[in-house]
XYZ file of C-alpha atoms in Angstrom:
375
model
C 0.427 -53.204 -30.134
C -2.193 -54.074 -32.748
C -5.809 -53.120 -33.330
C -8.252 -55.825 -34.466
C -11.565 -54.315 -35.568
C -14.651 -56.513 -35.756
C -18.441 -56.549 -36.046
C -19.984 -53.413 -37.586
C -16.712 -51.462 -37.480
C -15.171 -54.141 -39.696
C -18.225 -54.180 -41.970
C -17.950 -50.423 -42.501
C -14.269 -50.829 -43.343
C -15.055 -53.679 -45.762
C -17.618 -51.546 -47.562
C -15.229 -48.611 -47.703
C -12.457 -50.764 -49.215
C -14.777 -52.285 -51.813
C -16.032 -48.817 -52.739
C -12.560 -47.256 -52.921
C -10.681 -50.071 -54.672
C -13.472 -52.121 -56.313
C -12.168 -55.061 -54.296
C -11.113 -55.951 -50.786
C -7.409 -55.132 -50.764
C -6.643 -56.637 -47.358
C -4.051 -59.389 -46.931
C -4.611 -62.857 -45.554
C -2.428 -63.966 -42.636
C -1.499 -67.427 -41.418
C -2.673 -68.925 -38.144
C 0.439 -67.827 -36.249
C 0.154 -64.196 -37.397
C -3.536 -64.285 -36.617
C -2.901 -65.431 -33.046
C -0.158 -62.817 -32.575
C -2.374 -59.999 -33.839
C -5.184 -60.987 -31.502
C -2.887 -61.403 -28.485
C -1.344 -57.967 -29.141
C -4.691 -56.177 -29.301
C -4.553 -54.400 -25.925
C -6.536 -51.170 -26.339
C -4.596 -48.764 -24.150
C -5.312 -45.064 -24.717
C -2.196 -44.575 -26.834
C -2.434 -47.907 -28.671
C -5.321 -47.085 -31.023
C -4.809 -44.800 -34.008
C -8.314 -43.346 -34.284
C -7.181 -41.111 -37.146
C -6.183 -44.098 -39.266
C -9.397 -45.913 -38.348
C -11.401 -42.874 -39.404
C -9.730 -42.901 -42.817
C -10.618 -46.588 -43.119
C -14.231 -45.707 -42.194
C -14.091 -48.137 -39.277
C -14.812 -45.313 -36.843
C -16.007 -41.746 -37.004
C -15.833 -39.338 -34.103
C -19.035 -37.688 -35.298
C -20.931 -40.971 -34.897
C -22.547 -42.067 -31.690
C -21.414 -45.619 -32.509
C -18.601 -47.291 -30.600
C -15.546 -48.925 -32.117
C -15.853 -52.740 -32.174
C -12.618 -54.470 -31.196
C -11.742 -58.142 -30.854
C -9.532 -59.008 -27.879
C -8.163 -62.392 -26.879
C -9.238 -62.493 -23.210
C -10.425 -60.491 -20.231
C -6.868 -59.475 -19.288
C -6.603 -57.522 -22.559
C -9.705 -55.415 -21.955
C -9.188 -51.746 -21.105
C -11.784 -49.226 -19.846
C -12.654 -46.854 -22.671
C -16.115 -45.459 -23.380
C -15.343 -45.253 -27.091
C -14.920 -49.028 -27.402
C -16.967 -52.217 -27.520
C -14.522 -55.006 -26.706
C -15.510 -58.525 -27.755
C -14.082 -61.925 -26.858
C -14.602 -65.151 -28.816
C -13.904 -68.064 -26.509
C -13.476 -70.742 -29.186
C -10.252 -70.845 -31.242
C -10.759 -68.836 -34.422
C -10.816 -70.701 -37.748
C -8.031 -70.179 -40.234
C -8.436 -66.943 -42.197
C -10.641 -65.308 -39.568
C -8.435 -62.203 -39.338
C -6.901 -60.165 -42.156
C -4.181 -57.505 -42.233
C -5.446 -54.075 -43.259
C -2.441 -51.764 -42.841
C 0.457 -51.153 -40.414
C -0.732 -52.535 -37.046
C -4.420 -52.629 -37.982
C -6.217 -55.939 -38.532
C -9.861 -56.816 -39.110
C -12.085 -59.841 -39.054
C -12.550 -61.360 -42.508
C -15.790 -60.690 -44.428
C -17.123 -64.159 -43.594
C -16.389 -63.818 -39.861
C -17.639 -60.222 -39.864
C -20.942 -61.375 -41.369
C -21.207 -64.033 -38.671
C -20.570 -61.490 -35.902
C -23.031 -58.969 -37.347
C -25.704 -61.664 -37.666
C -25.863 -62.421 -33.935
C -29.535 -62.652 -32.927
C -30.579 -61.170 -36.303
C -33.222 -62.560 -38.661
C -32.406 -65.020 -41.429
C -33.685 -62.565 -44.047
C -31.527 -59.676 -42.918
C -28.470 -61.908 -42.646
C -29.128 -63.362 -46.094
C -29.103 -59.907 -47.682
C -25.708 -59.176 -46.123
C -24.294 -62.483 -47.371
C -25.632 -61.834 -50.874
C -23.836 -58.482 -50.859
C -20.517 -59.956 -49.726
C -20.811 -62.778 -52.276
C -21.958 -60.420 -55.015
C -20.358 -57.864 -57.286
C -21.713 -54.817 -55.457
C -21.353 -53.110 -52.104
C -23.519 -50.748 -50.107
C -21.758 -47.596 -48.853
C -20.185 -47.539 -45.361
C -22.798 -45.014 -44.262
C -25.562 -47.583 -44.701
C -24.103 -49.905 -42.073
C -25.465 -48.537 -38.806
C -28.902 -47.391 -40.060
C -29.560 -50.879 -41.444
C -28.195 -52.476 -38.271
C -30.752 -50.470 -36.294
C -33.615 -51.356 -38.699
C -33.776 -47.790 -39.957
C -34.649 -46.651 -43.482
C -31.636 -45.695 -45.572
C -31.115 -43.279 -47.229
C -33.556 -40.927 -45.563
C -36.262 -39.518 -47.816
C -35.590 -35.932 -46.807
C -32.116 -35.843 -48.291
C -30.626 -36.450 -51.696
C -26.899 -36.339 -51.047
C -26.472 -39.990 -51.968
C -28.576 -40.035 -55.115
C -25.735 -39.015 -57.380
C -23.919 -42.271 -56.619
C -26.651 -44.445 -58.123
C -25.964 -45.904 -61.542
C -28.057 -44.558 -64.448
C -30.377 -42.082 -62.787
C -31.067 -40.483 -66.129
C -32.638 -37.055 -66.508
C -35.011 -37.415 -63.569
C -36.027 -34.671 -61.178
C -34.526 -34.585 -57.694
C -37.749 -35.955 -56.175
C -37.823 -38.813 -58.698
C -34.170 -39.548 -58.021
C -34.842 -39.696 -54.281
C -37.713 -42.116 -54.793
C -35.657 -44.339 -57.087
C -32.648 -44.292 -54.776
C -34.745 -45.362 -51.840
C -35.919 -48.356 -53.857
C -32.863 -49.259 -55.948
C -30.368 -48.351 -53.216
C -26.995 -46.742 -53.796
C -24.394 -49.377 -54.531
C -20.941 -49.711 -56.033
C -19.590 -52.272 -58.469
C -16.765 -54.389 -57.079
C -15.330 -57.869 -56.804
C -16.860 -60.392 -54.356
C -15.540 -60.092 -50.809
C -15.938 -63.748 -49.841
C -16.925 -67.174 -51.174
C -19.496 -69.798 -50.317
C -16.671 -72.067 -49.155
C -15.399 -69.442 -46.696
C -18.892 -68.850 -45.356
C -19.467 -72.588 -44.931
C -16.206 -72.905 -42.996
C -17.257 -70.106 -40.648
C -20.736 -71.638 -40.308
C -19.127 -74.830 -39.003
C -17.315 -72.692 -36.435
C -20.436 -70.725 -35.423
C -22.053 -73.370 -33.209
C -23.766 -71.009 -30.759
C -27.548 -70.703 -30.941
C -26.979 -66.942 -31.360
C -25.707 -67.664 -34.870
C -28.573 -69.889 -36.016
C -29.647 -67.271 -38.551
C -26.132 -67.143 -39.980
C -25.924 -70.900 -40.462
C -29.332 -70.934 -42.132
C -28.576 -67.934 -44.353
C -25.342 -69.544 -45.575
C -27.395 -72.487 -46.884
C -29.721 -70.105 -48.750
C -27.143 -67.674 -50.165
C -25.799 -67.787 -53.719
C -22.951 -65.877 -55.420
C -23.255 -63.577 -58.405
C -25.759 -60.884 -57.467
C -24.975 -57.510 -59.042
C -27.278 -55.243 -57.022
C -29.468 -55.094 -53.904
C -32.545 -55.397 -56.135
C -31.248 -58.629 -57.692
C -30.535 -60.033 -54.222
C -34.071 -59.138 -53.183
C -35.557 -60.767 -56.306
C -33.523 -63.941 -55.733
C -34.412 -64.190 -52.042
C -38.135 -63.644 -52.621
C -38.523 -66.053 -55.544
C -35.940 -68.599 -54.464
C -36.242 -69.098 -50.709
C -38.190 -72.089 -49.382
C -41.891 -71.553 -48.771
C -41.513 -72.181 -45.045
C -39.553 -68.916 -44.826
C -41.973 -66.972 -46.997
C -40.306 -67.391 -50.384
C -41.742 -69.041 -53.472
C -39.461 -72.089 -53.487
C -37.913 -71.704 -56.936
C -34.424 -72.674 -55.728
C -35.764 -76.189 -55.210
C -36.419 -76.610 -58.940
C -34.113 -79.045 -60.803
C -30.800 -78.118 -62.460
C -29.703 -75.702 -59.746
C -32.928 -73.808 -59.186
C -32.010 -70.157 -59.813
C -28.668 -68.853 -61.087
C -27.633 -65.218 -60.733
C -26.076 -63.347 -63.680
C -25.789 -66.470 -65.766
C -24.169 -66.135 -69.199
C -25.841 -67.626 -72.274
C -23.791 -67.631 -75.476
C -25.855 -67.069 -78.608
C -25.797 -69.292 -81.674
C -25.712 -67.792 -85.169
C -29.487 -67.401 -85.417
C -29.685 -65.688 -82.027
C -26.799 -63.346 -82.894
C -28.596 -62.342 -86.078
C -31.916 -61.813 -84.270
C -30.201 -59.675 -81.643
C -28.459 -57.484 -84.239
C -25.012 -58.789 -83.401
C -25.146 -59.294 -79.627
C -22.967 -62.365 -78.926
C -24.349 -63.386 -75.531
C -26.731 -62.400 -72.739
C -26.217 -62.160 -68.991
C -29.422 -63.235 -67.265
C -30.254 -61.501 -63.988
C -31.920 -64.602 -62.561
C -31.922 -67.707 -64.759
C -33.990 -70.828 -64.126
C -32.413 -73.629 -66.215
C -35.187 -76.176 -65.608
C -37.824 -73.737 -66.894
C -35.695 -72.040 -69.525
C -36.663 -68.666 -68.010
C -34.649 -65.484 -67.654
C -36.108 -63.242 -64.937
C -34.974 -59.684 -65.606
C -35.262 -56.955 -63.004
C -36.364 -53.782 -64.787
C -34.452 -51.127 -62.839
C -33.717 -47.504 -63.613
C -31.033 -48.235 -66.182
C -33.445 -50.287 -68.281
C -35.836 -47.361 -68.679
C -33.471 -45.188 -70.696
C -34.055 -45.120 -74.458
C -30.766 -46.751 -75.467
C -31.217 -49.432 -72.821
C -34.709 -50.262 -74.053
C -33.395 -50.767 -77.587
C -30.555 -52.972 -76.327
C -32.917 -54.969 -74.110
C -35.274 -55.571 -77.024
C -32.455 -56.886 -79.216
C -31.073 -58.991 -76.384
C -34.478 -60.496 -75.623
C -34.897 -61.406 -79.295
C -31.652 -63.329 -79.078
C -32.827 -65.200 -75.983
C -36.098 -66.080 -77.687
C -34.132 -67.479 -80.603
C -32.360 -69.700 -78.061
C -35.755 -70.931 -76.814
C -35.563 -68.985 -73.546
C -38.551 -67.193 -72.039
C -37.881 -63.675 -70.760
C -39.940 -62.463 -67.795
C -39.500 -58.816 -66.809
C -40.138 -57.862 -63.185
C -40.516 -54.146 -62.525
C -40.108 -52.221 -59.271
C -43.807 -52.211 -58.414
C -44.107 -55.949 -58.970
C -41.251 -56.530 -56.530
C -43.694 -55.303 -53.864
C -46.694 -57.274 -55.188
C -46.894 -60.789 -53.723
C -49.665 -61.861 -56.110
C -47.561 -60.850 -59.116
C -44.469 -62.555 -57.683
C -46.478 -65.713 -57.101
C -47.482 -65.659 -60.778
C -43.804 -65.493 -61.811
C -43.022 -68.447 -59.536
C -45.994 -70.440 -60.846
C -44.854 -69.826 -64.422
C -41.350 -71.120 -63.691
C -42.722 -74.215 -61.958
C -45.097 -74.936 -64.852
C -42.381 -74.557 -67.489
C -40.100 -76.787 -65.392
C -42.812 -79.436 -65.221
C -43.096 -79.144 -61.436
C -46.372 -78.610 -59.593
C -46.584 -75.361 -57.628
C -48.315 -76.102 -54.343
C -48.314 -74.580 -50.868
C -47.811 -77.066 -48.047
C -48.005 -74.495 -45.254
C -50.775 -72.467 -43.683
C -50.833 -68.700 -43.558
C -48.416 -68.494 -46.483
C -49.366 -64.950 -47.494
C -48.544 -63.586 -44.033
C -45.208 -65.411 -44.135
C -44.483 -63.988 -47.569
C -45.274 -60.439 -46.462
C -43.082 -60.808 -43.361
C -40.231 -62.335 -45.411
C -40.394 -59.603 -48.057
C -40.330 -56.831 -45.461
C -37.485 -58.451 -43.523
C -35.459 -58.701 -46.739
C -36.200 -55.064 -47.532
C -35.070 -54.075 -44.039
C -31.780 -55.843 -44.764
C -30.977 -53.243 -47.425
C -32.562 -50.261 -45.695
C -35.915 -50.201 -47.487
C -39.210 -49.328 -45.842
C -41.811 -52.089 -45.437
C -44.622 -52.402 -47.972
């Protein structure tokens, strides 16, 4: 007997693996193994190792959440109040299921994202895709609060604040405030690729997965934090969604964590820094949009950032710094977008009505996708 976890149980396990190993250590299986694993998933009482699933963070007996399982057909369902048993009627695409350990399998990150996106908003789905494509992961504990549109982490606790990179010498209250904005995250390798997501999007033909198909078209690889994903989605998304349309600019629109190698003059101006990694680079405008998070406010970081920015200026690149407060200010964000359009030689113009309401709704939906409160 096998166990095939799916939906939010699989997403928790994905986040746990990326946190523990800095990469998804699961193994791909061929189509035959995939079919065998699914056919053998018959959740009898003695067939599921809940202890092993708890270690994998796919299930926790202290949670009120049920274990999501994928079964091949109605005949394989078993009555168990601890389980949510799902059936996908269409044949699964290649690579839809991965081997985790022993007799435990899970849906792949791309398929898991599709399943978790059912009847969700485009914005919320986009933030999940940016995470899976990026070099960071939210903790497993964030999965269900975000799924239920709750704020995470809660403001009355600080247990998670110690996991955030570069908190500095802040007080506990300051750390809580920063954590709620920056969000706890872990550095890791990407869990999926654009190509894998596109393949699953071709499979996801149901109207329930419209948001997933749309989000796949908007998503880009390379984000290194929830804040960078938020900055990209706000500035880059088409205006009809509530973004500022910068991804439509020539030469690729916006590129996440793009490397620029310095010439001799730039190296000298930067006091020996050989290259810069741009948070959000707009090639057509020659603009590096930098998110000014907690780590940038430390003394050593400010010195490094100043030297780095000198090097970029020597390369003819404009550096725009977006701070945490500005990421909540639509007027300020519009000014950043207008600047990039002007430098790219493209007119910035709204062709929709009620654009500010759309922008506010888009921003808040994106924030909900990473557990942030609305603004």
